[in-house]
GROMACS .gro file of C-alpha atoms in nm:
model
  346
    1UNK     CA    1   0.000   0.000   0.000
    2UNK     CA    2   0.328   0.219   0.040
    3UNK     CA    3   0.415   0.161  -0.285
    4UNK     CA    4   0.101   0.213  -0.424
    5UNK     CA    5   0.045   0.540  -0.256
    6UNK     CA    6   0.419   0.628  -0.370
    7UNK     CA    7   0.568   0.613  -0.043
    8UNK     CA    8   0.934   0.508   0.025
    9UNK     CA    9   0.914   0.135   0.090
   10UNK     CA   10   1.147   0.031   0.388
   11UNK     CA   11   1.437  -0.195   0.309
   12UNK     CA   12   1.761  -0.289   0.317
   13UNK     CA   13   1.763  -0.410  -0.043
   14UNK     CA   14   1.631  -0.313  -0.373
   15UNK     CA   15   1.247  -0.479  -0.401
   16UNK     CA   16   1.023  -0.587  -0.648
   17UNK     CA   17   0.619  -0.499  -0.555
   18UNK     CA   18   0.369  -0.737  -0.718
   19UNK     CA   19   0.091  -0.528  -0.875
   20UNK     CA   20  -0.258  -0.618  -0.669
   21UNK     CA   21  -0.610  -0.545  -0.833
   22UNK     CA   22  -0.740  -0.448  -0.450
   23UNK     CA   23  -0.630  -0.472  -0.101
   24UNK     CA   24  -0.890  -0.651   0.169
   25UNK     CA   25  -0.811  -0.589   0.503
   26UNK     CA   26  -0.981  -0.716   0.811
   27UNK     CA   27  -0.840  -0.550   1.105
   28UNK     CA   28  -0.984  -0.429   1.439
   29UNK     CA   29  -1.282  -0.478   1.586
   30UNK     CA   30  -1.607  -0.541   1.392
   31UNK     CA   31  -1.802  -0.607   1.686
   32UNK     CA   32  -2.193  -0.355   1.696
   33UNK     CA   33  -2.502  -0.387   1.947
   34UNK     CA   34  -2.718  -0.244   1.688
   35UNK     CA   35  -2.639  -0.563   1.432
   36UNK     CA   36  -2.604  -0.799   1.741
   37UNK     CA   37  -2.278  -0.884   1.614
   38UNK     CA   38  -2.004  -0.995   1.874
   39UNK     CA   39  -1.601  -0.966   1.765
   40UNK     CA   40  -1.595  -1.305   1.694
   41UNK     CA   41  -1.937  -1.272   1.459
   42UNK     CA   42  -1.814  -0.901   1.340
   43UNK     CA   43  -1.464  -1.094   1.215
   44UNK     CA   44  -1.627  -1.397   1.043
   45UNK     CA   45  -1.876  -1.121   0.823
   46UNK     CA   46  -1.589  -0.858   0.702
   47UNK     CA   47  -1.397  -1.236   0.620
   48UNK     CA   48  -1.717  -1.317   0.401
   49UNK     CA   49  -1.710  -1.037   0.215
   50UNK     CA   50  -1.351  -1.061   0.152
   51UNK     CA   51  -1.366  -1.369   0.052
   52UNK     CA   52  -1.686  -1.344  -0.222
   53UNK     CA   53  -1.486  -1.014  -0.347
   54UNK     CA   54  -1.112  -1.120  -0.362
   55UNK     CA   55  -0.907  -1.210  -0.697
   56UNK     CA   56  -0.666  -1.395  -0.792
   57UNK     CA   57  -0.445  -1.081  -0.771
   58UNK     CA   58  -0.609  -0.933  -0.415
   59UNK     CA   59  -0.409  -0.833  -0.115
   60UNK     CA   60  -0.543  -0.984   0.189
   61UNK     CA   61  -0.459  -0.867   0.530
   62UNK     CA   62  -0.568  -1.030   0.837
   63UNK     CA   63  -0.554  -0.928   1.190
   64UNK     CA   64  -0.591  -1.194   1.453
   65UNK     CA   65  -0.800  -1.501   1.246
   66UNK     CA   66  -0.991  -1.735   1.453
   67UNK     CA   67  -0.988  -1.470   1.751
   68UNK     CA   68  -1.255  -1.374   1.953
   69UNK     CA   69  -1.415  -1.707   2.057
   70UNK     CA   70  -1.251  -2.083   2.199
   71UNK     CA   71  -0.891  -2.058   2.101
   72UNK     CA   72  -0.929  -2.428   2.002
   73UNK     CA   73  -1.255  -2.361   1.757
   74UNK     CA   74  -1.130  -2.068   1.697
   75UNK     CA   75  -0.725  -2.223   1.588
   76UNK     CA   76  -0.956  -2.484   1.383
   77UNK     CA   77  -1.134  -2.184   1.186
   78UNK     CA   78  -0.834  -2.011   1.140
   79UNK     CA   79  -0.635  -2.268   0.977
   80UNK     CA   80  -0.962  -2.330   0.756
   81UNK     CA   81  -0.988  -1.986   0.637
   82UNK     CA   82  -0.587  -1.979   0.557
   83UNK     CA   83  -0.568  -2.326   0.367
   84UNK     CA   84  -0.890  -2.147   0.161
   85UNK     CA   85  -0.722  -1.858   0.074
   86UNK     CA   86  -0.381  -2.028  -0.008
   87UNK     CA   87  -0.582  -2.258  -0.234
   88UNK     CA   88  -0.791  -2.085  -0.486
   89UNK     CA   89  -0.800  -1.737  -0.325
   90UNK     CA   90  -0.582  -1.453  -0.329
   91UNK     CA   91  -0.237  -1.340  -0.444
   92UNK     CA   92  -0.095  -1.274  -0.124
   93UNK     CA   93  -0.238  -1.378   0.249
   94UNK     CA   94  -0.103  -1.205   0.530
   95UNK     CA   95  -0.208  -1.293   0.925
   96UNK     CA   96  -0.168  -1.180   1.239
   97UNK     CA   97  -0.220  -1.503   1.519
   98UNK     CA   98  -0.138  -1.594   1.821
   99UNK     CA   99  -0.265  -1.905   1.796
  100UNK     CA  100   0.013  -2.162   1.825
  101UNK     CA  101  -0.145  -2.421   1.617
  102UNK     CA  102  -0.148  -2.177   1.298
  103UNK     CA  103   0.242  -2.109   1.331
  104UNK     CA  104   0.249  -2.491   1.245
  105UNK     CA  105   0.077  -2.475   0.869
  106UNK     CA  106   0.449  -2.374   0.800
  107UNK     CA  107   0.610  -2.716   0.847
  108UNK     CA  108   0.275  -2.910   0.662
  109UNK     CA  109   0.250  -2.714   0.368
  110UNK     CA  110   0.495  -2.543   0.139
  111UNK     CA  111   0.216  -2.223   0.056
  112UNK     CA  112   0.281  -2.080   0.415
  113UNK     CA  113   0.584  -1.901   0.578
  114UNK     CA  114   0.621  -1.779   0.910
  115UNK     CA  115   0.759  -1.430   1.037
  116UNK     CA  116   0.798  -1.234   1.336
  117UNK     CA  117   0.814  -0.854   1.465
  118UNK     CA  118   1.190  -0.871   1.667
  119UNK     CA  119   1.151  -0.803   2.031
  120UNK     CA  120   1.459  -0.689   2.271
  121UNK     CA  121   1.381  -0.901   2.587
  122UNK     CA  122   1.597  -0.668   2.817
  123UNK     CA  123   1.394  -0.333   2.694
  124UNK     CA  124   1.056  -0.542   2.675
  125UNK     CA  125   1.058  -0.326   2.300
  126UNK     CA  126   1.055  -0.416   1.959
  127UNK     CA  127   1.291  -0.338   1.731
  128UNK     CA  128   1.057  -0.309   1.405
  129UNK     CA  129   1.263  -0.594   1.214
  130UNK     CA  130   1.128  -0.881   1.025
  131UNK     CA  131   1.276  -1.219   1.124
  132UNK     CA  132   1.167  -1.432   0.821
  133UNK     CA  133   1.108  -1.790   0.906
  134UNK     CA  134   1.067  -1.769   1.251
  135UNK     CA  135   0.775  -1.756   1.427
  136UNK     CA  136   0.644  -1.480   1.644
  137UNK     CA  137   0.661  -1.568   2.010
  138UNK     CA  138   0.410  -1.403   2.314
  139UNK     CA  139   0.534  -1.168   2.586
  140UNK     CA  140   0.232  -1.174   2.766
  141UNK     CA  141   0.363  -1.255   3.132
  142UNK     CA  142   0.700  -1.075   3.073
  143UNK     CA  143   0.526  -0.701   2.919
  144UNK     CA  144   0.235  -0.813   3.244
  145UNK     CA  145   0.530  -0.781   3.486
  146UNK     CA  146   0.705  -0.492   3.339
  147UNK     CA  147   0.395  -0.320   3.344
  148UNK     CA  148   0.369  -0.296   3.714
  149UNK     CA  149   0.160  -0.609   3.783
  150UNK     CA  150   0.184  -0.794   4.127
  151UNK     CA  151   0.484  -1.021   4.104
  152UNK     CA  152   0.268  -1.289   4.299
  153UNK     CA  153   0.023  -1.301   4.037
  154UNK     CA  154   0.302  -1.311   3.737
  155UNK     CA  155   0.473  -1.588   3.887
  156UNK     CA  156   0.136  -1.796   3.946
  157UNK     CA  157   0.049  -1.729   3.572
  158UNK     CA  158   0.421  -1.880   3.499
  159UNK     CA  159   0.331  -2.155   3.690
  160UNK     CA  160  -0.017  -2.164   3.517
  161UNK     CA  161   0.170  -2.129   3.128
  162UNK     CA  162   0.287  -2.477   3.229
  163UNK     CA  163   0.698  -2.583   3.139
  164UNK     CA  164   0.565  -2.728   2.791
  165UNK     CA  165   0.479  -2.399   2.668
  166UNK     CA  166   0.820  -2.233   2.860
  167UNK     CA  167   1.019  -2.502   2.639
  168UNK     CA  168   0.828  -2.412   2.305
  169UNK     CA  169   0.886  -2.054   2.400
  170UNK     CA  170   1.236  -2.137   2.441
  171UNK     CA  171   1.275  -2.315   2.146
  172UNK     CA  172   1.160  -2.024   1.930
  173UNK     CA  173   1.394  -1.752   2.082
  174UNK     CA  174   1.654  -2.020   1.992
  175UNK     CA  175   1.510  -2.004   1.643
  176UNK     CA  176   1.521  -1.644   1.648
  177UNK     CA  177   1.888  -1.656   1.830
  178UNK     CA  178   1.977  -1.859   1.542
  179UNK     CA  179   1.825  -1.604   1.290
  180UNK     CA  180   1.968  -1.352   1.383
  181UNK     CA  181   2.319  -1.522   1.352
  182UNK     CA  182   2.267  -1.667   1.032
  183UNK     CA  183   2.154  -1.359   0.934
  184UNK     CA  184   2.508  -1.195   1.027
  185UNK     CA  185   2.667  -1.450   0.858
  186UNK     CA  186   2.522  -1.380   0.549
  187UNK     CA  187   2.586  -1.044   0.559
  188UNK     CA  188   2.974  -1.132   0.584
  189UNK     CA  189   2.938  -1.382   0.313
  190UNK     CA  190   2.779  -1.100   0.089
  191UNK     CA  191   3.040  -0.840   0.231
  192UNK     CA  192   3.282  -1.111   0.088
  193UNK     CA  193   3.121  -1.203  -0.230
  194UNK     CA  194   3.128  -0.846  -0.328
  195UNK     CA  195   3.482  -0.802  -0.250
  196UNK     CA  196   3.561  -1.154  -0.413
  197UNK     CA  197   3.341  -1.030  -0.718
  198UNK     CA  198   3.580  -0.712  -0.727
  199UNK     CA  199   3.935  -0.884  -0.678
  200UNK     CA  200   3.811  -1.161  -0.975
  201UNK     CA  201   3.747  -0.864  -1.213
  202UNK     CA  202   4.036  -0.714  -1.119
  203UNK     CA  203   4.225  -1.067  -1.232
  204UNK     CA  204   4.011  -1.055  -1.542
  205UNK     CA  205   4.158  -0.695  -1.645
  206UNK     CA  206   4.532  -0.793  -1.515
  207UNK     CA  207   4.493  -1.167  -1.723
  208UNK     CA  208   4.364  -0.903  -2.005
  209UNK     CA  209   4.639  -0.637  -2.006
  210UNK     CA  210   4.900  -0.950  -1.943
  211UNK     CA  211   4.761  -1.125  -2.294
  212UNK     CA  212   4.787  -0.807  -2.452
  213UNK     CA  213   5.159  -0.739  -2.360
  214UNK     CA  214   5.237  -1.068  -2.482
  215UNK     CA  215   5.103  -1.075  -2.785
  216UNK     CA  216   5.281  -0.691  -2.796
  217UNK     CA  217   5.582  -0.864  -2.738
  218UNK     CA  218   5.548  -1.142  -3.004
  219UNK     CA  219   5.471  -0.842  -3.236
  220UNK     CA  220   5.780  -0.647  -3.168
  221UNK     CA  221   5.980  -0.968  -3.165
  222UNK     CA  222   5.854  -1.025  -3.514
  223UNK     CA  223   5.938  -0.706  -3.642
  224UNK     CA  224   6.296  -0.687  -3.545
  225UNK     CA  225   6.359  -0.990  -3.685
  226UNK     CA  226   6.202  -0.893  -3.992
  227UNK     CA  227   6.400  -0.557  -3.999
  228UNK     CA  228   6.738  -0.783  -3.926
  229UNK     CA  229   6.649  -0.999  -4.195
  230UNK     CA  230   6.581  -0.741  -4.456
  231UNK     CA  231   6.885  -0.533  -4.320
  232UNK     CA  232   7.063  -0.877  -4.387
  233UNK     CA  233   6.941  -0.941  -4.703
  234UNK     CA  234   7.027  -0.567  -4.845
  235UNK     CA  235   7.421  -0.594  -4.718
  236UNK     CA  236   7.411  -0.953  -4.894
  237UNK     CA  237   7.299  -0.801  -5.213
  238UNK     CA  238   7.568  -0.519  -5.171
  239UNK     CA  239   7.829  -0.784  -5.171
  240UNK     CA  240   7.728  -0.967  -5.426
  241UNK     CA  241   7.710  -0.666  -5.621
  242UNK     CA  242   8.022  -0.554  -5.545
  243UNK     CA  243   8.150  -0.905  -5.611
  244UNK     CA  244   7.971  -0.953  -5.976
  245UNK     CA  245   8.114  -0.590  -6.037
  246UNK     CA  246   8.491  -0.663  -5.983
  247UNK     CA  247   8.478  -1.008  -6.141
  248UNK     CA  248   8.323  -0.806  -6.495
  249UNK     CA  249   8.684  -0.571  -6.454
  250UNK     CA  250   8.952  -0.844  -6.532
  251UNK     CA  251   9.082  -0.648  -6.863
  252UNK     CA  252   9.158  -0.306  -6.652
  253UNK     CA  253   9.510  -0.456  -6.505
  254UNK     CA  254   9.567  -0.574  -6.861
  255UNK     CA  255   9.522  -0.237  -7.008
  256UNK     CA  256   9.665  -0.068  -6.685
  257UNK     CA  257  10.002  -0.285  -6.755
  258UNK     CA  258  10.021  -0.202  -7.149
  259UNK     CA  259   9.991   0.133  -7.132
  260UNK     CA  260  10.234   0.179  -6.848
  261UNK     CA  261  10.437  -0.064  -7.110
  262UNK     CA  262  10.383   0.197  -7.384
  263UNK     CA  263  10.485   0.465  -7.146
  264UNK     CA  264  10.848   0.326  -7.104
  265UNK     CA  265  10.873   0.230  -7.402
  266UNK     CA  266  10.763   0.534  -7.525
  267UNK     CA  267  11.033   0.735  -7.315
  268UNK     CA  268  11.322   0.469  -7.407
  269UNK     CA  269  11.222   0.554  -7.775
  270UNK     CA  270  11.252   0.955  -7.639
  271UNK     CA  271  11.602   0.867  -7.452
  272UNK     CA  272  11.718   0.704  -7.803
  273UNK     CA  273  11.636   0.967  -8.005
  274UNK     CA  274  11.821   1.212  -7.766
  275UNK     CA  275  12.109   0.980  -7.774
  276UNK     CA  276  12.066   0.988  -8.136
  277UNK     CA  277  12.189   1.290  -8.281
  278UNK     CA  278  12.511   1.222  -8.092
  279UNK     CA  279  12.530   0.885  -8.222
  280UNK     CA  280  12.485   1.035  -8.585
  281UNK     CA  281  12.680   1.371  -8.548
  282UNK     CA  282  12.953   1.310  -8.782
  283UNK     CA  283  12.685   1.210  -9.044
  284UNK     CA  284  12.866   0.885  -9.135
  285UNK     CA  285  12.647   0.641  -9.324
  286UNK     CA  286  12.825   0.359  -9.219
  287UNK     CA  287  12.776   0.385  -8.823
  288UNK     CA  288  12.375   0.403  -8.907
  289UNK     CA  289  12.475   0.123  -9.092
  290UNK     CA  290  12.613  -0.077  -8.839
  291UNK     CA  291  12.364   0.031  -8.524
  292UNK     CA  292  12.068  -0.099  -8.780
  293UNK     CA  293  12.299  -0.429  -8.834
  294UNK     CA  294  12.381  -0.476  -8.459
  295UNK     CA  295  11.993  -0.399  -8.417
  296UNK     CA  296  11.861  -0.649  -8.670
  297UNK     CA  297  12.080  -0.923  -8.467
  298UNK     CA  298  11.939  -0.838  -8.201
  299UNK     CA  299  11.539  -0.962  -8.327
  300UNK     CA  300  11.376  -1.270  -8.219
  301UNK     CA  301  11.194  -1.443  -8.417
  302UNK     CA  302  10.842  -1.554  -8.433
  303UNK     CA  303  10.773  -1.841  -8.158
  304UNK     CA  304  11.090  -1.752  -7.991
  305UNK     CA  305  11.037  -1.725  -7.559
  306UNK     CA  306  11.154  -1.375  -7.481
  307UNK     CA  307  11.214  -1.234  -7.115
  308UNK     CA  308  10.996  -0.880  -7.090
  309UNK     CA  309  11.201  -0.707  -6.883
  310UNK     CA  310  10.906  -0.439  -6.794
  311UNK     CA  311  10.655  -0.739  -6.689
  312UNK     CA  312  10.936  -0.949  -6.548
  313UNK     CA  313  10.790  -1.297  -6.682
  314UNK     CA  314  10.832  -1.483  -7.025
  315UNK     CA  315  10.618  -1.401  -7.341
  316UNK     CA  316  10.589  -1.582  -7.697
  317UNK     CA  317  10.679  -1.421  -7.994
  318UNK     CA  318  10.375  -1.365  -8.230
  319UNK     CA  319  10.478  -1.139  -8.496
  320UNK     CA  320  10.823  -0.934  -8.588
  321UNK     CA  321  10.850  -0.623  -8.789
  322UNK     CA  322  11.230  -0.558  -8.845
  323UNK     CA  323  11.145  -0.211  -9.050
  324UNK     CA  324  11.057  -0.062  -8.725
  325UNK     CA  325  11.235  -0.288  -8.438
  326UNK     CA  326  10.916  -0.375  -8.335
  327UNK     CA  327  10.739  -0.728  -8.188
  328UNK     CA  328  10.428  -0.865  -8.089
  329UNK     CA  329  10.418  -1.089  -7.794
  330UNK     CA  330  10.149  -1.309  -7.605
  331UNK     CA  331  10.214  -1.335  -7.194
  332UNK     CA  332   9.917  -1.462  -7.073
  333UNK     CA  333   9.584  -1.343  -7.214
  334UNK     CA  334   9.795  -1.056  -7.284
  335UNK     CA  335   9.934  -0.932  -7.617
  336UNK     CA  336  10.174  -0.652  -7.585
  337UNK     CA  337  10.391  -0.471  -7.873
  338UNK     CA  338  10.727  -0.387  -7.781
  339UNK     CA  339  11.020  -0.237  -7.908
  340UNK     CA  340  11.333  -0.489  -7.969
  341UNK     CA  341  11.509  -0.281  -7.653
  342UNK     CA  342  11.218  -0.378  -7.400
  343UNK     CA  343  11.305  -0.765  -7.439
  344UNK     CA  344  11.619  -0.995  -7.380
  345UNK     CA  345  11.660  -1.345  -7.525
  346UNK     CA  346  11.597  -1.643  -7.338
   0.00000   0.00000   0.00000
C-alpha cells in the first residue's frame, strides 16, 4: 500500500512490488449492538465479504484469524480460512495469530511461511525488524510484569503457562537466536562475495592487459627480426654486387700494364732519339749502318720465348716487324707490342 500510494518502501535491499487489483483488510474490531454482532461474529462477516470479493491478484490482510471465541474452535477456523485462501484465493495472504497451532501450517505445507516482529527481551521493546522464518513468540507474562503487575500473580500465571509452553517458547527464541546469527553470517558472506566479485574482475583486467603485452611482445619480436632480416638481405645483395662488379673488370690490369708498357717504351724511344743525334753527329752512313745491323741481330723471331724485362715474366713471340724494331708478344691473355730494346733473349 506504500508503494502504491508512492511512499518510500522500507528496506535494506532493492524490491520488487507485485501489482494487486485491491487490497482486503480485516483489522480491528467489527463487533456492533445495533447488528447484534459480537467480535468473533463481526470478524467472520468482514472475512465473508472478503472472501466473495477477492481475486486472484487481491491483497489480503488479516488481523488476529480465529480470535474472539474458543482458542481451540477458533485455531480450527483459522487454519480453515488460511488453507482457503492459499488454495484458490488470493495473491498474497497475510495474518496476524497468536494461535500456536497456525504457526504450524508452516512445516505441513509449502504455501505458508512464518515471520515475526523482533523483540529486545531486556527493553521489553521491539525493534521493528522482520525475522523471516521464525515464528512470532508471546510476551504476555514478561510485558504483564514490566507493566507494574503484582509479582505474585506473574509468577502464578508462569506456573499456570505450564513448562511445555516455557520449552516451546524457548525453542523459538533459539530459532530467532539462530536467525539472527545466520543472518550476520550472510551479511559477511555478501560483504565477501562483493569483494571476491571485485578482486576476480580485477584478475580478469590484469589476465587481459598480461595477454595483450604478450602478444605486444610477439609483435615487436617479429618485427625486429624482420627488420634484421631485410637489413641482412640488403648488405648480402651489396656484396654480391660488389663481387659480380669486380669479377666483370679483369681487362683493366691488362690495359693498366700495357699502357704503363707503352709509357716506357715510349720514353726509351725519347732517350734514343736524344742519344741519337750524338750517335749520328759526324753524319757517317756507315755507323747508321752498323747500329741498324747490330739492331737487326738483335730480333727474335716468331715463336721464340723472350724475357719482358718491364713485366718481369716470359712471353711468346707472335709477330716481328724488323722495318721498325718492333714485336708482338702473347704473356698470358695478354698481347703486348714492344720495341726490340724492352726484351732480352731467353
Amino acid at each position: 500500500m506504500m508503494a502504491k500510494s508512492g511512499l518510500y518502501v522500507l528496506a535494506s535491499e532493492s524490491v520488487q512490488i507485485p501489482w494487486f487489483d485491491a487490497v482486503f483488510a480485516d483489522i480491528g474490531d467489527e463487533q456492533s449492538l445495533s447488528q447484534s454482532l459480537s467480535t468473533f461474529s463481526g470478524h467472520l462477516k468482514q472475512i465473508s465479504n472478503i472472501k466473495l470479493k477477492s481475486t486472484s491478484q487481491s491483497l489480503v490482510l488479516l488481523d488476529e484469524v480465529g480470535a474472539g471465541t474458543n482458542p481451540l474452535e477458533g485455531a480450527a477456523l483459522g487454519m480453515s480460512l488460511l488453507e482457503s485462501f492459499a488454495q484458490d484465493g488470493c495473491l498474497l495472504t497475510i495474518a496476524t495469530t497468536h494461535h500456536g497451532e497456525l504457526k504450524t501450517l508452516k512445516y505441513s505445507n509449502e504455501a505458508f511461511e512464518n515471520a515475526c516482529m523482533e523483540f529486545d527481551d531486556v527493553n521489553l521493546k521491539p525493534t521493528y525488524k522482520i525475522l523471516w522464518g521464525v515464528p512470532g513468540r508471546s510476551n504476555a507474562i514478561n510485558i504483564a510484569e514490566r507493566l507494574g503487575l503484582p509479582l505474585i500473580v506473574v509468577d502464578n500465571a508462569r506456573k499456570l503457562y505450564g513448562s511445555a509452553s516455557a520449552e516451546i517458547d524457548e525453542v523459538i527464541t533459539d530459532m530467532e537466536k539462530l536467525k539472527q546469527d545466520y543472518q550476520e553470517i550472510l551479511d559477511e558472506a555478501n560483504h565477501h562475495l562483493m569483494l571476491s566479485r571485485g578482486l576476480y574482475n580485477s584478475l580478469l583486467d590484469t589476465r587481459k592487459k598480461i595477454m595483450e603485452h604478450g602478444s605486444n611482445l610477439r609483435f615487436k619480436k617479429m618485427r625486429d627480426v624482420s627488420e634484421a632480416a631485410a637489413m641482412a638481405r640488403s648488405i648480402l645483395h651489396k656484396k654480391v654486387r660488389q663481387l659480380d662488379a669486380s669479377n666483370k673488370k679483369p681487362s683493366q690490369p691488362n690495359k693498366t700494364i700495357k699502357s704503363s708498357q707503352s709509357s716506357a717504351t715510349n720514353n726509351r724511344h725519347t732517350s734514343a732519339d736524344n742519344e741519337e743525334p750524338t750517335t749520328t753527329a759526324d753524319g757517317s752512313a756507315s755507323v747508321v749502318k752498323k747500329i741498324n745491323q747490330s739492331s737487326s741481330d738483335r730480333l727474335p723471331k716468331v715463336g721464340d720465348m723472350v724475357n719482358v724485362s718491364s713485366l718481369g715474366r716470359k712471353a711468346a713471340v707472335l709477330k716481328v716487324d724488323s722495318s721498325k724494331g718492333e714485336i708482338v708478344v702473347q704473356a698470358g691473355n695478354m698481347k703486348l707490342k714492344l720495341k726490340v730494346t724492352d726484351i732480352q733473349k731467353s
